[in-house]
XYZ file of C-alpha atoms in Angstrom:
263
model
C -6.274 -17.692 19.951
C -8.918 -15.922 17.970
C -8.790 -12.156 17.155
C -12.228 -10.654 16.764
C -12.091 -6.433 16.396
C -14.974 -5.635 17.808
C -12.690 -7.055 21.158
C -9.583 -5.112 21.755
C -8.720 -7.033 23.856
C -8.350 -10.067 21.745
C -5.465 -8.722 19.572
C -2.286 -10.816 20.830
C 0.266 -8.758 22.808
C 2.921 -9.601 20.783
C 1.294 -8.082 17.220
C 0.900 -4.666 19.370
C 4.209 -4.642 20.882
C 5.549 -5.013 17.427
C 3.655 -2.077 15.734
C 4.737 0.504 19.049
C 8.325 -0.887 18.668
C 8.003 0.490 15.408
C 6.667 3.725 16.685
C 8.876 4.277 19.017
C 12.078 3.699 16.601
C 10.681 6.394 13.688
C 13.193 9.533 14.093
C 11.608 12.308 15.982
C 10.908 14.415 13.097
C 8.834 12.072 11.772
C 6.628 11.779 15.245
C 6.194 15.530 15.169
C 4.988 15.409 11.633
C 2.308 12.579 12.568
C 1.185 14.370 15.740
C 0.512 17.835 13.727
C -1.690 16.259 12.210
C -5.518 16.911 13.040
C -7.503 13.835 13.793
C -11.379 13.926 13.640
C -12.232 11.150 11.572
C -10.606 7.269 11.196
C -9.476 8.925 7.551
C -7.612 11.070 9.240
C -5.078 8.608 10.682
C -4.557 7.111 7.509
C -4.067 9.816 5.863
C -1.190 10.573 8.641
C 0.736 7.953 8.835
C 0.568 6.917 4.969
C 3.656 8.054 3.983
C 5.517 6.109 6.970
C 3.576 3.283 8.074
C 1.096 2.443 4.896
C 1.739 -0.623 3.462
C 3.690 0.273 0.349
C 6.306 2.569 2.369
C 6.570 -0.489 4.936
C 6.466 -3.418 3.019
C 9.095 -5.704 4.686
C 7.536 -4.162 8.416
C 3.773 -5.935 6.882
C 5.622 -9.381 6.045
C 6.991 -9.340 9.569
C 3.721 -8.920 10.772
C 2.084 -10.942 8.542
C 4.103 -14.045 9.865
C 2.927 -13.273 13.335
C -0.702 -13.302 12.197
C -0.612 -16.067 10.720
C -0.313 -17.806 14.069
C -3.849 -16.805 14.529
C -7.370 -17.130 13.693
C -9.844 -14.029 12.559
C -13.668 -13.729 13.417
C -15.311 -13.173 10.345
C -19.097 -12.638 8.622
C -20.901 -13.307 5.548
C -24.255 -11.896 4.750
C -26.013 -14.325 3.051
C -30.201 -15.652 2.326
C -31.209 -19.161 2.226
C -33.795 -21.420 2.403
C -32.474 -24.334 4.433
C -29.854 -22.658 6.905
C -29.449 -25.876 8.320
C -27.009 -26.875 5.086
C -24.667 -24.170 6.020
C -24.546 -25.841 9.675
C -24.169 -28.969 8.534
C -21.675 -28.441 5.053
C -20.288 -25.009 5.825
C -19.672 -22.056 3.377
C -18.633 -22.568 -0.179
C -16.469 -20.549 -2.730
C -18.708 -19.269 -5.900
C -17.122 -22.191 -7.982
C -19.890 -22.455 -10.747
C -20.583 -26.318 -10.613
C -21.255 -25.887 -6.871
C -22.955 -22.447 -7.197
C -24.937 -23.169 -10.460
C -26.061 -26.759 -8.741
C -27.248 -25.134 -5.681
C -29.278 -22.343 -7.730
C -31.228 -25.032 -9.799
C -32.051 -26.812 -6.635
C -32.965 -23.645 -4.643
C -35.222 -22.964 -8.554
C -36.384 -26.186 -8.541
C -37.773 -26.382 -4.818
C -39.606 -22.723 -5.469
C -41.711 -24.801 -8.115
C -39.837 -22.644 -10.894
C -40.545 -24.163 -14.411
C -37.440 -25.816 -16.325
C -37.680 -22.647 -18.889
C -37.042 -19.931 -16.418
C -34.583 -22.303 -14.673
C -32.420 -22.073 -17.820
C -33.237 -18.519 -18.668
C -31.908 -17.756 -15.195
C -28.892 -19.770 -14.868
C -27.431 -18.503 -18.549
C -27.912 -15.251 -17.531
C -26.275 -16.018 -14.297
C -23.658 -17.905 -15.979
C -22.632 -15.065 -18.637
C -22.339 -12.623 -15.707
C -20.233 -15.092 -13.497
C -17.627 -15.364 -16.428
C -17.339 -11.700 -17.182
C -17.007 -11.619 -13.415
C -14.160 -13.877 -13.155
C -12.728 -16.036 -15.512
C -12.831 -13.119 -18.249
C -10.552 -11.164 -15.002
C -8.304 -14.037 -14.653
C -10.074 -13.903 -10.647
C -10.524 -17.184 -9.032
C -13.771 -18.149 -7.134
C -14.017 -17.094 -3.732
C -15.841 -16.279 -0.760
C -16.328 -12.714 0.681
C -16.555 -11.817 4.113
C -16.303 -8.680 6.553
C -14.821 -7.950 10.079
C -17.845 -7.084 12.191
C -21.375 -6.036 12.221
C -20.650 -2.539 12.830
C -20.238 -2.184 8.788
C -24.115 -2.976 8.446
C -26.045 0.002 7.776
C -28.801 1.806 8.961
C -28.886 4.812 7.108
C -29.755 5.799 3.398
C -26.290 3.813 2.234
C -26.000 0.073 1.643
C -23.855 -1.981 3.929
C -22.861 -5.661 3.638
C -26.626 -6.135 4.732
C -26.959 -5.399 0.719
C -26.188 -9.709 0.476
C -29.097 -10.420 2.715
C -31.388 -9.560 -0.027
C -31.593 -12.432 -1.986
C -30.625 -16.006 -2.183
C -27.718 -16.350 -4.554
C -25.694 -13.219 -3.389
C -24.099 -10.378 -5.529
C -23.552 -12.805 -8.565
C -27.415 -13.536 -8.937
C -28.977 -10.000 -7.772
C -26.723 -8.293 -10.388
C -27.374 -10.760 -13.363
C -31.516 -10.837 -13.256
C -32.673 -7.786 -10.943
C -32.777 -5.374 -13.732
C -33.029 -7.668 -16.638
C -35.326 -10.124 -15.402
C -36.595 -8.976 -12.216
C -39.450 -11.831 -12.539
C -37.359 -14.239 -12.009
C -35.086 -12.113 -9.197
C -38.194 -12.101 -7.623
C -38.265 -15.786 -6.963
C -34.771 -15.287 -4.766
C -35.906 -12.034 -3.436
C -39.104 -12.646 -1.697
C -38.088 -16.698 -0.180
C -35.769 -18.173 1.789
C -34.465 -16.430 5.097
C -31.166 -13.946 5.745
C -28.739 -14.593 7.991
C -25.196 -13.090 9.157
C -22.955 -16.462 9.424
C -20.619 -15.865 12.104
C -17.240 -17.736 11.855
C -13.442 -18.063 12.185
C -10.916 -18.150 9.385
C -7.055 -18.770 9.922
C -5.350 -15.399 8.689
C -3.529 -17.723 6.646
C -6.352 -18.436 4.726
C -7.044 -14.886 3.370
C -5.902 -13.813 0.078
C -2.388 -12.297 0.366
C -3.426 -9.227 -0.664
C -6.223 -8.555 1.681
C -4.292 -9.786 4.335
C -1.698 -6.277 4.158
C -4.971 -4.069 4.785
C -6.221 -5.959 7.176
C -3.083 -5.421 9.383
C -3.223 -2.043 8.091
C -6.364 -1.804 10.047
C -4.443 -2.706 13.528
C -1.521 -0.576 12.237
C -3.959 2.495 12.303
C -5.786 1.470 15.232
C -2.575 1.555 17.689
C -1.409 4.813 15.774
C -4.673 6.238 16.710
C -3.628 5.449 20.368
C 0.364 6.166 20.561
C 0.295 9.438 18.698
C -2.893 11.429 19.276
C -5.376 9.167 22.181
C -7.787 8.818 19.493
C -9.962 5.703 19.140
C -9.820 4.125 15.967
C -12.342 1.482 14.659
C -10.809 -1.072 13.019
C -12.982 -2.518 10.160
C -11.807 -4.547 7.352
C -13.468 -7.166 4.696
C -11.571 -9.750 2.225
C -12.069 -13.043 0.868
C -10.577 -16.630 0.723
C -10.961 -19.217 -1.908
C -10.834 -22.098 0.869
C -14.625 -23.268 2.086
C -15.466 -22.125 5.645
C -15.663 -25.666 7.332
C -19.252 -26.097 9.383
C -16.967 -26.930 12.656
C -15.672 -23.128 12.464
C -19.522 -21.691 12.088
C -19.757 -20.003 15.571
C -23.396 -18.460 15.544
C -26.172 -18.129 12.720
C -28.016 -14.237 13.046
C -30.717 -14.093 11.379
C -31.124 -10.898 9.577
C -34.684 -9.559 10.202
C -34.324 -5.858 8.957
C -36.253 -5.319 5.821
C -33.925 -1.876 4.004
C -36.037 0.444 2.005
C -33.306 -0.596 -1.128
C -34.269 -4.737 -1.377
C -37.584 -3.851 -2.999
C -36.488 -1.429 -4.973
C-alpha cells in the first residue's frame, strides 16, 4: 500500500487507529487544555499539542509508529531541470555523490558546447561549495524530496519550484549564480523542468525526517479528534538510497516561468 497526503484516504487504518488510541487514553485535563486552544492556522495545532504529542515528549509513541510505517511506501517529488528526461526514466534518481554528480555536470557542459576552461572553472567552484556543503558537515550525499505539489508556490515566496530553475539543483545555482552567473547561465536558460513523481519505502528516509513526517499525520488527526479542523499535512526529507526508475510514477513538466529564476 502506498500513502500519498494529498489522499486521506490512503493513510492505513491501522496508523490512525493508533494515534486516536492515544488520544483517547491522555487524562482529561490534558484534552481540555488541547481543546482551549484556538485553532485558525495548521501552526496552531502544533503549537497545541507540542507539549503532549510532539515528538520529543512522545518519543517511544513515534518508534511505535515508526515500525508501522515502515510497512509502507510514501508518494514523493523532486523538482528538478534536465536536458534528457528520458535518463531519469530509464536510470532513476541519484544521490548528489560527487563522482556521479560532477560526471553528469561535465556531460550536461560538454553537450551545451561549453569550452574545457569554463568546464573546469565551473566544476571547482561547484566542487568547493559541495564540500563545505557536506563533507566539511560530516552530511552524507543525498537526495531531497517533498510530500505534494501543494508546497509549490505561486505567490511572491519561493517554493520547491525554486529546483526547477536550473539543471544541477541547489548545489550548482548556489555555487556560480552570483559568482559566475555566465556560466549559471548555461544551466539556467537549457534543458527542461520537471516534478518527478515517485514512491519511496518509509524505510528509506533518513531517521530523522521520518519522526516529522509522522508528526505531520499526528497533527492532521489532532486537527480532527479535538477541534473538526482540517489540517494539511505537508512534509519534505531526503534519503541517501537512489530512487529506482521502476518506482518513477509520472514525469510533470514544470512550465511556470517565476519572476525569481531570472533574477
Amino acid at each position: 500500500m502506498i500513502i500519498d497526503v494529498s489522499d486521506i484516504s490512503t493513510i492505513p487504518m491501522e496508523i490512525e487507529q493508533k494515534i486516536l488510541e492515544r488520544f483517547q487514553s491522555m487524562p482529561c485535563s490534558i484534552v481540555s487544555k488541547i481543546k482551549e486552544c484556538e485553532i485558525e492556522y495548521d501552526k496552531d495545532v502544533n503549537c497545541a499539542i507540542e507539549d503532549y504529542m510532539g515528538p520529543s515528549s512522545a518519543y517511544y509513541f513515534y518508534r511505535e509508529l515508526c515500525v508501522l510505517f515502515e510497512k509502507y511506501e510514501m508518494i514523493c517529488y523532486h523538482s528538478t531541470k534536465t536536458l534528457d528526461e528520458k535518463i531519469i526514466l530509464t536510470s532513476g534518481l541519484q544521490t548528489n555523490e560527487w563522482n556521479a554528480y560532477s560526471a553528469h555536470a561535465i556531460k550536461t557542459l560538454h553537450t551545451l558546447k561549453v569550452s574545457e576552461e569554463e568546464i573546469t572553472q565551473a566544476v571547482e567552484t561547484i566542487k568547493k561549495k559541495y564540500y563545505w556543503k557536506y563533507p566539511s558537515h560530516g552530511r552524507e550525499p543525498q537526495l531531497c524530496f517533498y510530500s505534494d505539489i501543494g508546497l509549490l508556490s505561486e505567490d511572491m515566496h519561493a517554493g520547491y519550484e525554486q529546483f526547477c530553475e536550473n539543471i544541477g539543483g541547489e548545489l550548482a545555482r548556489d555555487a556560480l549564480k552570483n559568482e559566475y552567473p555566465q556560466l549559471y547561465e548555461y544551466l539556467r536558460a537549457n534543458g527542461r523542468a520537471f516534478l518527478v513523481k515517485f514512491k519511496i519505502p518509509f524505510s528509506n528516509i533518513k531517521d530523522y525526517n521520518q519522526v516529522s513526517i509522522i508528526y505531520q499525520f499526528v497533527s492532521y488527526f489532532a486537527g480532527k479528534y479535538f477541534w473538526n479542523y482540517d489540517y494539511e499535512i505537508h512534509f519534505d526529507g531526503n534519503t541517501d538510497k537512489e530512487i529506482l526508475a521502476t518506482d518513477i510514477l509520472e514525469l510533470i513538466q514544470y512550465t511556470v516561468n517565476r519572476y525569481y529564476f531570472y533574477e
